PDB file of C-alpha atoms in Angstrom:
ATOM      1  CA  UNK A  80      93.790 282.535 116.320  1.00 52.00           C
ATOM      2  CA  UNK A  81      91.575 280.346 118.389  1.00 66.00           C
ATOM      3  CA  UNK A  82      88.880 278.657 116.505  1.00 86.00           C
ATOM      4  CA  UNK A  83      86.939 277.609 119.593  1.00 93.00           C
ATOM      5  CA  UNK A  84      85.653 279.423 122.804  1.00 94.00           C
ATOM      6  CA  UNK A  85      85.154 277.474 126.037  1.00 96.00           C
ATOM      7  CA  UNK A  86      84.408 278.563 129.523  1.00 97.00           C
ATOM      8  CA  UNK A  87      87.575 278.467 131.699  1.00 95.00           C
ATOM      9  CA  UNK A  88      85.834 276.310 134.447  1.00 97.00           C
ATOM     10  CA  UNK A  89      82.597 274.540 135.331  1.00 97.00           C
ATOM     11  CA  UNK A  90      81.287 272.623 138.299  1.00 97.00           C
ATOM     12  CA  UNK A  91      78.941 269.486 138.309  1.00 96.00           C
ATOM     13  CA  UNK A  92      77.422 267.426 140.960  1.00 97.00           C
ATOM     14  CA  UNK A  93      78.304 263.796 140.902  1.00 97.00           C
ATOM     15  CA  UNK A  94      75.629 261.636 139.224  1.00 97.00           C
ATOM     16  CA  UNK A  95      74.315 264.688 137.191  1.00 97.00           C
ATOM     17  CA  UNK A  96      74.803 265.422 133.550  1.00 97.00           C
ATOM     18  CA  UNK A  97      77.669 267.600 132.638  1.00 98.00           C
ATOM     19  CA  UNK A  98      77.078 269.832 129.801  1.00 98.00           C
ATOM     20  CA  UNK A  99      80.277 271.341 128.343  1.00 98.00           C
ATOM     21  CA  UNK A 100      79.622 274.195 125.630  1.00 98.00           C
ATOM     22  CA  UNK A 101      81.872 275.114 123.004  1.00 97.00           C
ATOM     23  CA  UNK A 102      81.583 277.957 120.487  1.00 96.00           C
ATOM     24  CA  UNK A 103      82.964 277.701 117.004  1.00 94.00           C
ATOM     25  CA  UNK A 104      81.235 280.409 115.016  1.00 94.00           C
ATOM     26  CA  UNK A 105      83.878 280.349 112.090  1.00 92.00           C
ATOM     27  CA  UNK A 106      83.762 276.735 111.446  1.00 92.00           C
ATOM     28  CA  UNK A 107      84.017 275.802 107.875  1.00 89.00           C
ATOM     29  CA  UNK A 108      82.116 272.978 106.025  1.00 88.00           C
ATOM     30  CA  UNK A 109      84.970 270.434 106.029  1.00 87.00           C
ATOM     31  CA  UNK A 110      85.938 270.893 109.654  1.00 90.00           C
ATOM     32  CA  UNK A 111      85.180 268.496 112.457  1.00 91.00           C
ATOM     33  CA  UNK A 112      84.440 269.060 115.965  1.00 94.00           C
ATOM     34  CA  UNK A 113      86.612 267.006 118.328  1.00 93.00           C
ATOM     35  CA  UNK A 114      86.583 266.580 122.161  1.00 96.00           C
ATOM     36  CA  UNK A 115      89.434 265.518 124.175  1.00 95.00           C
ATOM     37  CA  UNK A 116      90.114 265.518 127.828  1.00 96.00           C
ATOM     38  CA  UNK A 117      92.975 265.444 130.060  1.00 95.00           C
ATOM     39  CA  UNK A 118      92.853 264.133 133.620  1.00 94.00           C
ATOM     40  CA  UNK A 119      95.440 265.643 135.986  1.00 89.00           C
ATOM     41  CA  UNK A 120      99.111 264.510 135.073  1.00 83.00           C
ATOM     42  CA  UNK A 121      98.000 262.314 132.317  1.00 91.00           C
ATOM     43  CA  UNK A 122      98.170 262.448 128.505  1.00 92.00           C
ATOM     44  CA  UNK A 123      94.995 263.694 126.693  1.00 93.00           C
ATOM     45  CA  UNK A 124      92.387 261.315 125.964  1.00 94.00           C
ATOM     46  CA  UNK A 125      90.007 261.291 122.812  1.00 92.00           C
ATOM     47  CA  UNK A 126      86.403 261.400 123.774  1.00 96.00           C
ATOM     48  CA  UNK A 127      84.173 261.936 120.545  1.00 95.00           C
ATOM     49  CA  UNK A 128      84.029 263.682 117.269  1.00 92.00           C
ATOM     50  CA  UNK A 129      81.443 264.908 114.895  1.00 93.00           C
ATOM     51  CA  UNK A 130      80.685 266.749 111.638  1.00 92.00           C
ATOM     52  CA  UNK A 131      76.959 267.958 111.795  1.00 91.00           C
ATOM     53  CA  UNK A 132      75.045 265.098 113.216  1.00 89.00           C
ATOM     54  CA  UNK A 133      74.692 264.404 116.912  1.00 94.00           C
ATOM     55  CA  UNK A 134      77.064 261.527 118.022  1.00 95.00           C
ATOM     56  CA  UNK A 135      77.026 259.271 120.984  1.00 97.00           C
ATOM     57  CA  UNK A 136      79.442 256.743 122.323  1.00 95.00           C
ATOM     58  CA  UNK A 137      80.140 254.857 125.531  1.00 95.00           C
ATOM     59  CA  UNK A 138      81.777 258.018 127.059  1.00 94.00           C
ATOM     60  CA  UNK A 139      79.570 260.965 125.973  1.00 97.00           C
ATOM     61  CA  UNK A 140      77.211 262.541 123.571  1.00 98.00           C
ATOM     62  CA  UNK A 141      78.003 265.386 121.165  1.00 98.00           C
ATOM     63  CA  UNK A 142      75.346 267.866 120.300  1.00 97.00           C
ATOM     64  CA  UNK A 143      76.015 270.153 117.371  1.00 96.00           C
ATOM     65  CA  UNK A 144      73.635 273.012 116.500  1.00 96.00           C
ATOM     66  CA  UNK A 145      72.060 273.054 113.034  1.00 95.00           C
ATOM     67  CA  UNK A 146      74.198 276.015 111.951  1.00 95.00           C
ATOM     68  CA  UNK A 147      77.321 274.269 113.376  1.00 95.00           C
ATOM     69  CA  UNK A 148      78.466 277.341 115.158  1.00 95.00           C
ATOM     70  CA  UNK A 149      78.369 275.755 118.664  1.00 96.00           C
ATOM     71  CA  UNK A 150      78.344 272.371 120.233  1.00 97.00           C
ATOM     72  CA  UNK A 151      77.791 270.632 123.685  1.00 98.00           C
ATOM     73  CA  UNK A 152      79.596 267.669 124.993  1.00 98.00           C
ATOM     74  CA  UNK A 153      77.399 265.797 127.498  1.00 98.00           C
ATOM     75  CA  UNK A 154      78.596 263.435 130.156  1.00 97.00           C
ATOM     76  CA  UNK A 155      75.263 261.832 131.115  1.00 96.00           C
ATOM     77  CA  UNK A 156      76.261 260.732 134.699  1.00 95.00           C
ATOM     78  CA  UNK A 157      79.259 262.502 135.739  1.00 97.00           C
ATOM     79  CA  UNK A 158      81.570 260.711 138.387  1.00 97.00           C
ATOM     80  CA  UNK A 159      84.492 262.132 140.382  1.00 97.00           C
ATOM     81  CA  UNK A 160      86.916 260.425 137.779  1.00 96.00           C
ATOM     82  CA  UNK A 161      85.422 262.763 135.053  1.00 97.00           C
ATOM     83  CA  UNK A 162      87.028 265.711 136.758  1.00 98.00           C
ATOM     84  CA  UNK A 163      89.463 266.828 134.002  1.00 97.00           C
ATOM     85  CA  UNK A 164      90.277 269.542 131.383  1.00 95.00           C
ATOM     86  CA  UNK A 165      88.111 269.204 128.534  1.00 97.00           C
ATOM     87  CA  UNK A 166      89.248 270.510 125.033  1.00 95.00           C
ATOM     88  CA  UNK A 167      86.991 271.375 122.160  1.00 96.00           C
ATOM     89  CA  UNK A 168      88.926 271.181 118.856  1.00 93.00           C
ATOM     90  CA  UNK A 169      87.870 272.196 115.345  1.00 91.00           C
ATOM     91  CA  UNK A 170      89.900 270.715 112.636  1.00 86.00           C
ATOM     92  CA  UNK A 171      89.907 269.667 108.982  1.00 79.00           C
ATOM     93  CA  UNK A 172      91.339 266.286 108.058  1.00 70.00           C
ATOM     94  CA  UNK A 173      94.679 267.848 106.811  1.00 69.00           C
ATOM     95  CA  UNK A 174      95.330 270.027 109.756  1.00 74.00           C
ATOM     96  CA  UNK A 175      97.249 269.290 112.947  1.00 79.00           C
ATOM     97  CA  UNK A 176      95.423 269.033 116.204  1.00 81.00           C
ATOM     98  CA  UNK A 177      95.630 272.389 118.023  1.00 83.00           C
ATOM     99  CA  UNK A 178      94.770 272.408 121.712  1.00 86.00           C
ATOM    100  CA  UNK A 179      93.428 275.521 123.404  1.00 85.00           C
ATOM    101  CA  UNK A 180      93.105 276.105 127.021  1.00 87.00           C
ATOM    102  CA  UNK A 181      89.851 274.052 127.433  1.00 92.00           C
ATOM    103  CA  UNK A 182      87.351 273.886 130.278  1.00 96.00           C
ATOM    104  CA  UNK A 183      88.324 272.651 133.633  1.00 96.00           C
ATOM    105  CA  UNK A 184      85.447 270.478 134.892  1.00 98.00           C
ATOM    106  CA  UNK A 185      85.241 269.816 138.447  1.00 98.00           C
ATOM    107  CA  UNK A 186      82.811 267.073 139.627  1.00 97.00           C
ATOM    108  CA  UNK A 187      81.826 267.386 143.174  1.00 96.00           C
ATOM    109  CA  UNK A 188      80.540 264.705 145.624  1.00 95.00           C
TER     110      UNK A 188
ATOM    111  CA  UNK B  10      95.174 251.703 126.475  1.00 57.00           C
ATOM    112  CA  UNK B  11      97.305 252.170 123.385  1.00 66.00           C
ATOM    113  CA  UNK B  12     100.896 250.828 123.842  1.00 92.00           C
ATOM    114  CA  UNK B  13     102.893 254.053 124.232  1.00 96.00           C
ATOM    115  CA  UNK B  14     105.640 254.449 126.497  1.00 96.00           C
ATOM    116  CA  UNK B  15     107.886 257.411 127.222  1.00 97.00           C
ATOM    117  CA  UNK B  16     111.227 257.549 128.887  1.00 97.00           C
ATOM    118  CA  UNK B  17     112.411 258.903 131.019  1.00 97.00           C
ATOM    119  CA  UNK B  18     109.373 259.730 132.875  1.00 96.00           C
ATOM    120  CA  UNK B  19     111.090 262.567 135.006  1.00 97.00           C
ATOM    121  CA  UNK B  20     114.496 264.254 134.247  1.00 97.00           C
ATOM    122  CA  UNK B  21     116.316 267.170 135.683  1.00 97.00           C
ATOM    123  CA  UNK B  22     119.203 268.511 133.769  1.00 96.00           C
ATOM    124  CA  UNK B  23     121.332 271.489 133.572  1.00 97.00           C
ATOM    125  CA  UNK B  24     121.349 274.249 131.105  1.00 97.00           C
ATOM    126  CA  UNK B  25     123.487 273.574 128.091  1.00 97.00           C
ATOM    127  CA  UNK B  26     123.371 269.849 128.296  1.00 96.00           C
ATOM    128  CA  UNK B  27     121.996 267.637 125.475  1.00 96.00           C
ATOM    129  CA  UNK B  28     118.742 265.531 126.342  1.00 97.00           C
ATOM    130  CA  UNK B  29     117.030 262.939 124.391  1.00 98.00           C
ATOM    131  CA  UNK B  30     113.444 261.847 125.239  1.00 98.00           C
ATOM    132  CA  UNK B  31     112.098 258.484 123.794  1.00 98.00           C
ATOM    133  CA  UNK B  32     108.555 257.570 122.718  1.00 98.00           C
ATOM    134  CA  UNK B  33     108.051 253.999 122.099  1.00 98.00           C
ATOM    135  CA  UNK B  34     104.828 252.442 120.405  1.00 97.00           C
ATOM    136  CA  UNK B  35     103.650 248.958 119.963  1.00 96.00           C
ATOM    137  CA  UNK B  36     100.732 249.781 117.807  1.00 93.00           C
ATOM    138  CA  UNK B  37     102.522 250.030 114.517  1.00 93.00           C
ATOM    139  CA  UNK B  38     101.024 253.364 113.693  1.00 93.00           C
ATOM    140  CA  UNK B  39     102.396 255.420 110.999  1.00 92.00           C
ATOM    141  CA  UNK B  40     102.162 258.913 112.565  1.00 93.00           C
ATOM    142  CA  UNK B  41     103.900 259.980 115.739  1.00 94.00           C
ATOM    143  CA  UNK B  42     103.959 263.522 117.481  1.00 94.00           C
ATOM    144  CA  UNK B  43     105.831 265.444 120.047  1.00 97.00           C
ATOM    145  CA  UNK B  44     103.956 267.997 122.045  1.00 95.00           C
ATOM    146  CA  UNK B  45     104.958 270.215 125.115  1.00 96.00           C
ATOM    147  CA  UNK B  46     102.468 271.386 127.698  1.00 94.00           C
ATOM    148  CA  UNK B  47     103.058 274.439 129.814  1.00 92.00           C
ATOM    149  CA  UNK B  48     100.749 276.377 131.999  1.00 84.00           C
ATOM    150  CA  UNK B  49      98.687 278.849 130.134  1.00 76.00           C
ATOM    151  CA  UNK B  50      99.600 277.522 126.717  1.00 79.00           C
ATOM    152  CA  UNK B  51      97.757 274.129 126.533  1.00 80.00           C
ATOM    153  CA  UNK B  52      99.514 271.615 124.291  1.00 88.00           C
ATOM    154  CA  UNK B  53     101.731 272.752 121.399  1.00 91.00           C
ATOM    155  CA  UNK B  54     103.126 270.610 118.531  1.00 92.00           C
ATOM    156  CA  UNK B  55     106.833 270.520 118.498  1.00 96.00           C
ATOM    157  CA  UNK B  56     107.552 267.987 115.566  1.00 95.00           C
ATOM    158  CA  UNK B  57     105.895 265.062 113.981  1.00 94.00           C
ATOM    159  CA  UNK B  58     106.650 262.022 111.878  1.00 94.00           C
ATOM    160  CA  UNK B  59     104.782 260.490 109.098  1.00 92.00           C
ATOM    161  CA  UNK B  60     106.918 257.511 108.546  1.00 92.00           C
ATOM    162  CA  UNK B  61     110.458 256.209 109.196  1.00 93.00           C
ATOM    163  CA  UNK B  62     112.976 259.007 108.578  1.00 92.00           C
ATOM    164  CA  UNK B  63     109.988 261.422 107.517  1.00 94.00           C
ATOM    165  CA  UNK B  64     109.557 264.258 109.880  1.00 95.00           C
ATOM    166  CA  UNK B  65     108.241 267.814 109.902  1.00 93.00           C
ATOM    167  CA  UNK B  66     107.987 270.827 112.193  1.00 94.00           C
ATOM    168  CA  UNK B  67     105.336 271.729 114.239  1.00 92.00           C
ATOM    169  CA  UNK B  68     104.472 275.312 115.796  1.00 89.00           C
ATOM    170  CA  UNK B  69     107.296 275.266 118.353  1.00 94.00           C
ATOM    171  CA  UNK B  70     110.133 273.507 116.894  1.00 95.00           C
ATOM    172  CA  UNK B  71     113.111 275.889 117.507  1.00 95.00           C
ATOM    173  CA  UNK B  72     115.731 274.164 119.817  1.00 96.00           C
ATOM    174  CA  UNK B  73     114.453 270.680 119.109  1.00 97.00           C
ATOM    175  CA  UNK B  74     115.337 267.916 116.683  1.00 97.00           C
ATOM    176  CA  UNK B  75     113.730 264.577 116.065  1.00 97.00           C
ATOM    177  CA  UNK B  76     114.594 261.291 114.502  1.00 97.00           C
ATOM    178  CA  UNK B  77     112.693 258.179 113.638  1.00 97.00           C
ATOM    179  CA  UNK B  78     114.806 255.259 112.453  1.00 95.00           C
ATOM    180  CA  UNK B  79     112.229 252.620 113.303  1.00 95.00           C
ATOM    181  CA  UNK B  80     108.419 252.651 113.169  1.00 95.00           C
ATOM    182  CA  UNK B  81     108.072 252.149 116.888  1.00 96.00           C
ATOM    183  CA  UNK B  82     110.535 254.846 118.215  1.00 97.00           C
ATOM    184  CA  UNK B  83     110.393 258.526 117.861  1.00 98.00           C
ATOM    185  CA  UNK B  84     113.181 260.399 119.617  1.00 98.00           C
ATOM    186  CA  UNK B  85     113.097 264.102 120.649  1.00 98.00           C
ATOM    187  CA  UNK B  86     116.431 265.820 121.291  1.00 98.00           C
ATOM    188  CA  UNK B  87     117.186 269.051 122.949  1.00 97.00           C
ATOM    189  CA  UNK B  88     120.739 269.784 121.628  1.00 93.00           C
ATOM    190  CA  UNK B  89     121.528 272.327 124.421  1.00 96.00           C
ATOM    191  CA  UNK B  90     118.769 272.574 126.995  1.00 97.00           C
ATOM    192  CA  UNK B  91     117.643 275.871 128.187  1.00 97.00           C
ATOM    193  CA  UNK B  92     115.393 276.751 131.075  1.00 96.00           C
ATOM    194  CA  UNK B  93     112.536 277.772 128.777  1.00 96.00           C
ATOM    195  CA  UNK B  94     112.452 274.088 127.662  1.00 97.00           C
ATOM    196  CA  UNK B  95     111.327 273.092 131.132  1.00 97.00           C
ATOM    197  CA  UNK B  96     107.939 271.390 130.500  1.00 97.00           C
ATOM    198  CA  UNK B  97     105.967 268.339 130.333  1.00 97.00           C
ATOM    199  CA  UNK B  98     106.409 266.504 126.992  1.00 98.00           C
ATOM    200  CA  UNK B  99     103.815 264.287 125.510  1.00 97.00           C
ATOM    201  CA  UNK B 100     104.200 261.824 122.698  1.00 97.00           C
ATOM    202  CA  UNK B 101     101.208 260.883 120.555  1.00 95.00           C
ATOM    203  CA  UNK B 102     100.393 258.341 117.859  1.00 94.00           C
ATOM    204  CA  UNK B 103      97.863 257.958 115.177  1.00 91.00           C
ATOM    205  CA  UNK B 104      97.122 255.531 112.453  1.00 87.00           C
ATOM    206  CA  UNK B 105      96.417 258.080 109.752  1.00 79.00           C
ATOM    207  CA  UNK B 106      97.035 261.811 109.415  1.00 71.00           C
ATOM    208  CA  UNK B 107      93.422 262.390 109.013  1.00 66.00           C
ATOM    209  CA  UNK B 108      92.349 260.136 111.834  1.00 66.00           C
ATOM    210  CA  UNK B 109      90.202 261.475 114.578  1.00 67.00           C
ATOM    211  CA  UNK B 110      91.911 259.953 117.356  1.00 84.00           C
ATOM    212  CA  UNK B 111      95.456 260.511 118.704  1.00 89.00           C
ATOM    213  CA  UNK B 112      96.614 258.327 121.482  1.00 92.00           C
ATOM    214  CA  UNK B 113      98.962 259.957 124.002  1.00 94.00           C
ATOM    215  CA  UNK B 114     101.586 258.694 126.174  1.00 96.00           C
ATOM    216  CA  UNK B 115     101.959 259.208 129.900  1.00 95.00           C
ATOM    217  CA  UNK B 116     104.311 262.155 129.431  1.00 96.00           C
ATOM    218  CA  UNK B 117     107.917 263.169 130.429  1.00 97.00           C
ATOM    219  CA  UNK B 118     108.442 266.097 133.039  1.00 97.00           C
ATOM    220  CA  UNK B 119     111.690 267.720 132.250  1.00 98.00           C
ATOM    221  CA  UNK B 120     113.256 270.331 134.522  1.00 97.00           C
ATOM    222  CA  UNK B 121     116.232 272.422 133.106  1.00 97.00           C
ATOM    223  CA  UNK B 122     118.094 274.228 135.919  1.00 95.00           C
TER     224      UNK B 122
END
């Protein structure tokens, strides 16, 4: 059973913020939200993770709702190189990573 | 980029032949993983290793075996390749099982004819 729901695809204009939503309504208290991405023909790449607080790093920001049932990955200034499939994963520390189908983000010039 | 290499990067083989894929890391990470990726299925875990000679099955382990005789090398073997094993295979490493980051290799594209 999938723990997360993501849109199949999204488009974004270059230079604009890309906001990728993820629904995880059955998340439990010890489960983290992870985001990975996979650029075409490459291995997946870790982006960011969080438990309940918002997080920011050099790649992106992660906004988690107060009830933790959904989150949004924000790429503040999308570039063409951000075109990729983005995976939202919910996982506790003892579980293996399980990748769903993700959201295919296309950044347009 | 994490020091992970996979070999070969591309391979075409015939049904029934044995195939071994190699993952090599220079990070001295304890955990290593083999995934396969197929259209419509995302990445699925085949086997993983939590130390030298310590391995366990993932969700799609049938038809595959693994070995890890050194920290840096994790081998995936298809004893008798089938067309259903045509896929892209990714190796990954992590320092701890509970770590948030797994680092992935560049992948091996295997075609079984």
